[in-house]
């Protein structure tokens, strides 16, 4: 039975700054993800605070929101069978130090903050996050 899902992916400022946008997109495509929509934007800190609201009580929240709004990012809707889990596997652990070989964060991540990519962590959050960046 087909279980095609969509998930939201963000190429974060550290990766855009290092001109890794196309390389990372090629990794997604080579693993069977379709990029349904994508755009390069820079967001205000207030928008980053809304996006990461689930983390608002965490000690890293302020730095995280400052960071996500610090430079251009690329937001994408990715589609594939079981896209949410598949994207999280392909990204690797949040901290690049813990990420396995072959994952995007292992290859490109610099630190837990500058970990190059974000991906939705559940189907429900994928819908919310896609709606956040792609209104129509
Ligand atoms: P991301 O998947 O975008 O979701 C929240 C981000 O917070 C996470 O990636 C990390 O870049 C960042 N972050 C910073 N410190 C931590 C931490 N201690 N635990 C989890 N995430 C953290």
PDB file of C-alpha atoms and ligand atoms in Angstrom:
ATOM      1  CA  UNK A   1       0.000   0.000   0.000  1.00  0.00           C
ATOM      2  CA  UNK A   2       1.303   3.429  -0.888  1.00  0.00           C
ATOM      3  CA  UNK A   3       2.132   5.763   1.968  1.00  0.00           C
ATOM      4  CA  UNK A   4       3.315   8.869   0.181  1.00  0.00           C
ATOM      5  CA  UNK A   5       3.921  11.730   2.633  1.00  0.00           C
ATOM      6  CA  UNK A   6       5.172  15.282   2.512  1.00  0.00           C
ATOM      7  CA  UNK A   7       7.602  16.809   4.990  1.00  0.00           C
ATOM      8  CA  UNK A   8       9.221  20.187   5.448  1.00  0.00           C
ATOM      9  CA  UNK A   9      12.963  20.528   5.050  1.00  0.00           C
ATOM     10  CA  UNK A  10      15.053  23.617   5.726  1.00  0.00           C
ATOM     11  CA  UNK A  11      18.600  24.141   4.521  1.00  0.00           C
ATOM     12  CA  UNK A  12      19.894  26.325   7.351  1.00  0.00           C
ATOM     13  CA  UNK A  13      22.047  29.475   7.130  1.00  0.00           C
ATOM     14  CA  UNK A  14      25.361  27.662   7.699  1.00  0.00           C
ATOM     15  CA  UNK A  15      24.773  25.438   4.661  1.00  0.00           C
ATOM     16  CA  UNK A  16      23.375  28.168   2.392  1.00  0.00           C
ATOM     17  CA  UNK A  17      26.339  30.355   3.304  1.00  0.00           C
ATOM     18  CA  UNK A  18      28.716  27.574   2.256  1.00  0.00           C
ATOM     19  CA  UNK A  19      26.839  27.266  -1.066  1.00  0.00           C
ATOM     20  CA  UNK A  20      25.654  23.730  -0.285  1.00  0.00           C
ATOM     21  CA  UNK A  21      22.059  24.265  -1.471  1.00  0.00           C
ATOM     22  CA  UNK A  22      22.385  22.361  -4.740  1.00  0.00           C
ATOM     23  CA  UNK A  23      24.533  19.600  -3.277  1.00  0.00           C
ATOM     24  CA  UNK A  24      22.002  18.945  -0.510  1.00  0.00           C
ATOM     25  CA  UNK A  25      19.086  19.051  -2.962  1.00  0.00           C
ATOM     26  CA  UNK A  26      20.873  16.452  -5.113  1.00  0.00           C
ATOM     27  CA  UNK A  27      21.232  14.182  -2.062  1.00  0.00           C
ATOM     28  CA  UNK A  28      17.483  14.369  -1.436  1.00  0.00           C
ATOM     29  CA  UNK A  29      16.712  13.659  -5.097  1.00  0.00           C
ATOM     30  CA  UNK A  30      19.189  10.764  -5.256  1.00  0.00           C
ATOM     31  CA  UNK A  31      17.371   9.183  -2.286  1.00  0.00           C
ATOM     32  CA  UNK A  32      14.039   9.400  -4.096  1.00  0.00           C
ATOM     33  CA  UNK A  33      12.597  12.572  -2.576  1.00  0.00           C
ATOM     34  CA  UNK A  34      10.694  14.856  -4.938  1.00  0.00           C
ATOM     35  CA  UNK A  35      11.131  18.566  -4.237  1.00  0.00           C
ATOM     36  CA  UNK A  36       7.532  19.713  -4.672  1.00  0.00           C
ATOM     37  CA  UNK A  37       8.146  23.377  -3.791  1.00  0.00           C
ATOM     38  CA  UNK A  38      11.180  25.308  -2.701  1.00  0.00           C
ATOM     39  CA  UNK A  39      12.176  28.904  -2.038  1.00  0.00           C
ATOM     40  CA  UNK A  40      15.126  30.799  -0.673  1.00  0.00           C
ATOM     41  CA  UNK A  41      14.091  33.342   1.951  1.00  0.00           C
ATOM     42  CA  UNK A  42      15.360  35.190   4.986  1.00  0.00           C
ATOM     43  CA  UNK A  43      13.003  35.346   7.941  1.00  0.00           C
ATOM     44  CA  UNK A  44      12.660  37.807  10.808  1.00  0.00           C
ATOM     45  CA  UNK A  45      13.552  36.653  14.302  1.00  0.00           C
ATOM     46  CA  UNK A  46       9.863  36.911  15.293  1.00  0.00           C
ATOM     47  CA  UNK A  47       8.979  34.395  12.573  1.00  0.00           C
ATOM     48  CA  UNK A  48      11.722  32.035  13.741  1.00  0.00           C
ATOM     49  CA  UNK A  49      10.279  32.310  17.260  1.00  0.00           C
ATOM     50  CA  UNK A  50       6.875  31.252  15.919  1.00  0.00           C
ATOM     51  CA  UNK A  51       8.366  28.419  13.876  1.00  0.00           C
ATOM     52  CA  UNK A  52      10.316  26.996  16.835  1.00  0.00           C
ATOM     53  CA  UNK A  53       7.618  27.729  19.441  1.00  0.00           C
ATOM     54  CA  UNK A  54       7.705  24.099  20.672  1.00  0.00           C
ATOM     55  CA  UNK A  55      11.195  24.861  21.969  1.00  0.00           C
ATOM     56  CA  UNK A  56      10.313  28.141  23.706  1.00  0.00           C
ATOM     57  CA  UNK A  57      11.110  26.853  27.194  1.00  0.00           C
ATOM     58  CA  UNK A  58      14.476  25.422  26.172  1.00  0.00           C
ATOM     59  CA  UNK A  59      17.701  27.199  27.133  1.00  0.00           C
ATOM     60  CA  UNK A  60      18.818  27.246  23.495  1.00  0.00           C
ATOM     61  CA  UNK A  61      15.610  28.850  22.153  1.00  0.00           C
ATOM     62  CA  UNK A  62      16.856  32.424  21.858  1.00  0.00           C
ATOM     63  CA  UNK A  63      20.123  31.496  20.137  1.00  0.00           C
ATOM     64  CA  UNK A  64      18.279  29.089  17.851  1.00  0.00           C
ATOM     65  CA  UNK A  65      15.867  31.795  16.685  1.00  0.00           C
ATOM     66  CA  UNK A  66      18.656  34.355  16.274  1.00  0.00           C
ATOM     67  CA  UNK A  67      20.538  31.809  14.204  1.00  0.00           C
ATOM     68  CA  UNK A  68      17.687  30.728  11.909  1.00  0.00           C
ATOM     69  CA  UNK A  69      17.006  34.374  11.088  1.00  0.00           C
ATOM     70  CA  UNK A  70      20.690  35.279  10.625  1.00  0.00           C
ATOM     71  CA  UNK A  71      20.900  34.611   6.880  1.00  0.00           C
ATOM     72  CA  UNK A  72      19.142  33.079   3.887  1.00  0.00           C
ATOM     73  CA  UNK A  73      17.570  29.644   4.245  1.00  0.00           C
ATOM     74  CA  UNK A  74      15.998  27.320   1.686  1.00  0.00           C
ATOM     75  CA  UNK A  75      12.625  25.851   2.631  1.00  0.00           C
ATOM     76  CA  UNK A  76      11.351  22.823   0.730  1.00  0.00           C
ATOM     77  CA  UNK A  77       8.392  20.497   0.616  1.00  0.00           C
ATOM     78  CA  UNK A  78       9.795  16.981   0.130  1.00  0.00           C
ATOM     79  CA  UNK A  79       7.613  14.081  -0.980  1.00  0.00           C
ATOM     80  CA  UNK A  80       8.273  10.348  -0.834  1.00  0.00           C
ATOM     81  CA  UNK A  81       6.921   7.163   0.728  1.00  0.00           C
ATOM     82  CA  UNK A  82       7.328   7.611   4.503  1.00  0.00           C
ATOM     83  CA  UNK A  83       8.988  10.966   3.886  1.00  0.00           C
ATOM     84  CA  UNK A  84       8.952  12.164   7.518  1.00  0.00           C
ATOM     85  CA  UNK A  85      10.956   9.272   8.955  1.00  0.00           C
ATOM     86  CA  UNK A  86      13.034   8.908   5.788  1.00  0.00           C
ATOM     87  CA  UNK A  87      14.101  12.536   5.940  1.00  0.00           C
ATOM     88  CA  UNK A  88      15.035  12.257   9.601  1.00  0.00           C
ATOM     89  CA  UNK A  89      17.152   9.191   8.866  1.00  0.00           C
ATOM     90  CA  UNK A  90      18.860  10.930   5.979  1.00  0.00           C
ATOM     91  CA  UNK A  91      19.550  14.060   8.099  1.00  0.00           C
ATOM     92  CA  UNK A  92      21.057  12.075  10.976  1.00  0.00           C
ATOM     93  CA  UNK A  93      21.249  12.940  14.674  1.00  0.00           C
ATOM     94  CA  UNK A  94      20.622  16.549  15.755  1.00  0.00           C
ATOM     95  CA  UNK A  95      24.214  16.835  16.957  1.00  0.00           C
ATOM     96  CA  UNK A  96      26.497  16.211  13.951  1.00  0.00           C
ATOM     97  CA  UNK A  97      28.991  14.574  16.341  1.00  0.00           C
ATOM     98  CA  UNK A  98      26.478  11.778  16.887  1.00  0.00           C
ATOM     99  CA  UNK A  99      25.314  11.512  13.267  1.00  0.00           C
ATOM    100  CA  UNK A 100      26.051   8.316  11.364  1.00  0.00           C
ATOM    101  CA  UNK A 101      28.138   8.070   8.210  1.00  0.00           C
ATOM    102  CA  UNK A 102      26.126   8.793   5.100  1.00  0.00           C
ATOM    103  CA  UNK A 103      23.863  11.360   6.770  1.00  0.00           C
ATOM    104  CA  UNK A 104      23.643  15.017   5.795  1.00  0.00           C
ATOM    105  CA  UNK A 105      24.517  16.298   9.257  1.00  0.00           C
ATOM    106  CA  UNK A 106      27.541  13.995   9.484  1.00  0.00           C
ATOM    107  CA  UNK A 107      28.768  15.283   6.139  1.00  0.00           C
ATOM    108  CA  UNK A 108      28.030  18.995   6.504  1.00  0.00           C
ATOM    109  CA  UNK A 109      27.031  19.815  10.102  1.00  0.00           C
ATOM    110  CA  UNK A 110      29.381  22.046  12.093  1.00  0.00           C
ATOM    111  CA  UNK A 111      27.755  21.999  15.541  1.00  0.00           C
ATOM    112  CA  UNK A 112      24.415  21.272  17.207  1.00  0.00           C
ATOM    113  CA  UNK A 113      23.281  24.785  16.222  1.00  0.00           C
ATOM    114  CA  UNK A 114      24.865  24.862  12.784  1.00  0.00           C
ATOM    115  CA  UNK A 115      23.583  21.421  11.848  1.00  0.00           C
ATOM    116  CA  UNK A 116      22.816  22.377   8.221  1.00  0.00           C
ATOM    117  CA  UNK A 117      19.263  21.033   7.915  1.00  0.00           C
ATOM    118  CA  UNK A 118      15.941  20.881   9.734  1.00  0.00           C
ATOM    119  CA  UNK A 119      13.225  18.312   9.099  1.00  0.00           C
ATOM    120  CA  UNK A 120       9.731  17.862  10.524  1.00  0.00           C
ATOM    121  CA  UNK A 121       9.643  15.298  13.338  1.00  0.00           C
ATOM    122  CA  UNK A 122       6.113  13.924  12.800  1.00  0.00           C
ATOM    123  CA  UNK A 123       3.367  13.848  10.193  1.00  0.00           C
ATOM    124  CA  UNK A 124       1.297  16.334  12.199  1.00  0.00           C
ATOM    125  CA  UNK A 125       4.225  18.743  12.532  1.00  0.00           C
ATOM    126  CA  UNK A 126       5.022  18.329   8.834  1.00  0.00           C
ATOM    127  CA  UNK A 127       1.550  19.649   7.986  1.00  0.00           C
ATOM    128  CA  UNK A 128       1.947  22.564  10.399  1.00  0.00           C
ATOM    129  CA  UNK A 129       5.451  23.421   9.170  1.00  0.00           C
ATOM    130  CA  UNK A 130       4.502  23.169   5.475  1.00  0.00           C
ATOM    131  CA  UNK A 131       1.551  25.486   6.179  1.00  0.00           C
ATOM    132  CA  UNK A 132       3.858  27.888   7.975  1.00  0.00           C
ATOM    133  CA  UNK A 133       6.076  28.488   4.944  1.00  0.00           C
ATOM    134  CA  UNK A 134       3.748  27.653   2.037  1.00  0.00           C
ATOM    135  CA  UNK A 135       0.379  29.273   2.576  1.00  0.00           C
ATOM    136  CA  UNK A 136      -1.479  28.026  -0.509  1.00  0.00           C
TER     137      UNK A 136
HETATM  138  P1  LIG B   1      16.316  21.323  14.503  1.00  0.00           P
HETATM  139  O1  LIG B   1      16.036  19.959  13.972  1.00  0.00           O
HETATM  140  O2  LIG B   1      16.193  22.455  13.563  1.00  0.00           O
HETATM  141  O3  LIG B   1      15.324  21.599  15.748  1.00  0.00           O
HETATM  142  C1  LIG B   1      15.664  22.484  16.792  1.00  0.00           C
HETATM  143  C2  LIG B   1      17.098  22.899  16.768  1.00  0.00           C
HETATM  144  O4  LIG B   1      17.608  23.370  17.984  1.00  0.00           O
HETATM  145  C3  LIG B   1      17.966  21.700  16.452  1.00  0.00           C
HETATM  146  O5  LIG B   1      17.796  21.314  15.109  1.00  0.00           O
HETATM  147  C4  LIG B   1      19.351  22.229  16.821  1.00  0.00           C
HETATM  148  O6  LIG B   1      19.984  22.883  15.736  1.00  0.00           O
HETATM  149  C5  LIG B   1      19.040  23.277  17.901  1.00  0.00           C
HETATM  150  N1  LIG B   1      19.588  22.941  19.208  1.00  0.00           N
HETATM  151  C6  LIG B   1      20.502  23.653  19.875  1.00  0.00           C
HETATM  152  N2  LIG B   1      20.790  23.088  21.052  1.00  0.00           N
HETATM  153  C7  LIG B   1      20.051  21.959  21.125  1.00  0.00           C
HETATM  154  C8  LIG B   1      19.924  20.924  22.121  1.00  0.00           C
HETATM  155  N3  LIG B   1      20.620  20.943  23.256  1.00  0.00           N
HETATM  156  N4  LIG B   1      19.060  19.912  21.853  1.00  0.00           N
HETATM  157  C9  LIG B   1      18.338  19.883  20.707  1.00  0.00           C
HETATM  158  N5  LIG B   1      18.424  20.842  19.742  1.00  0.00           N
HETATM  159  C10 LIG B   1      19.265  21.864  19.949  1.00  0.00           C
END
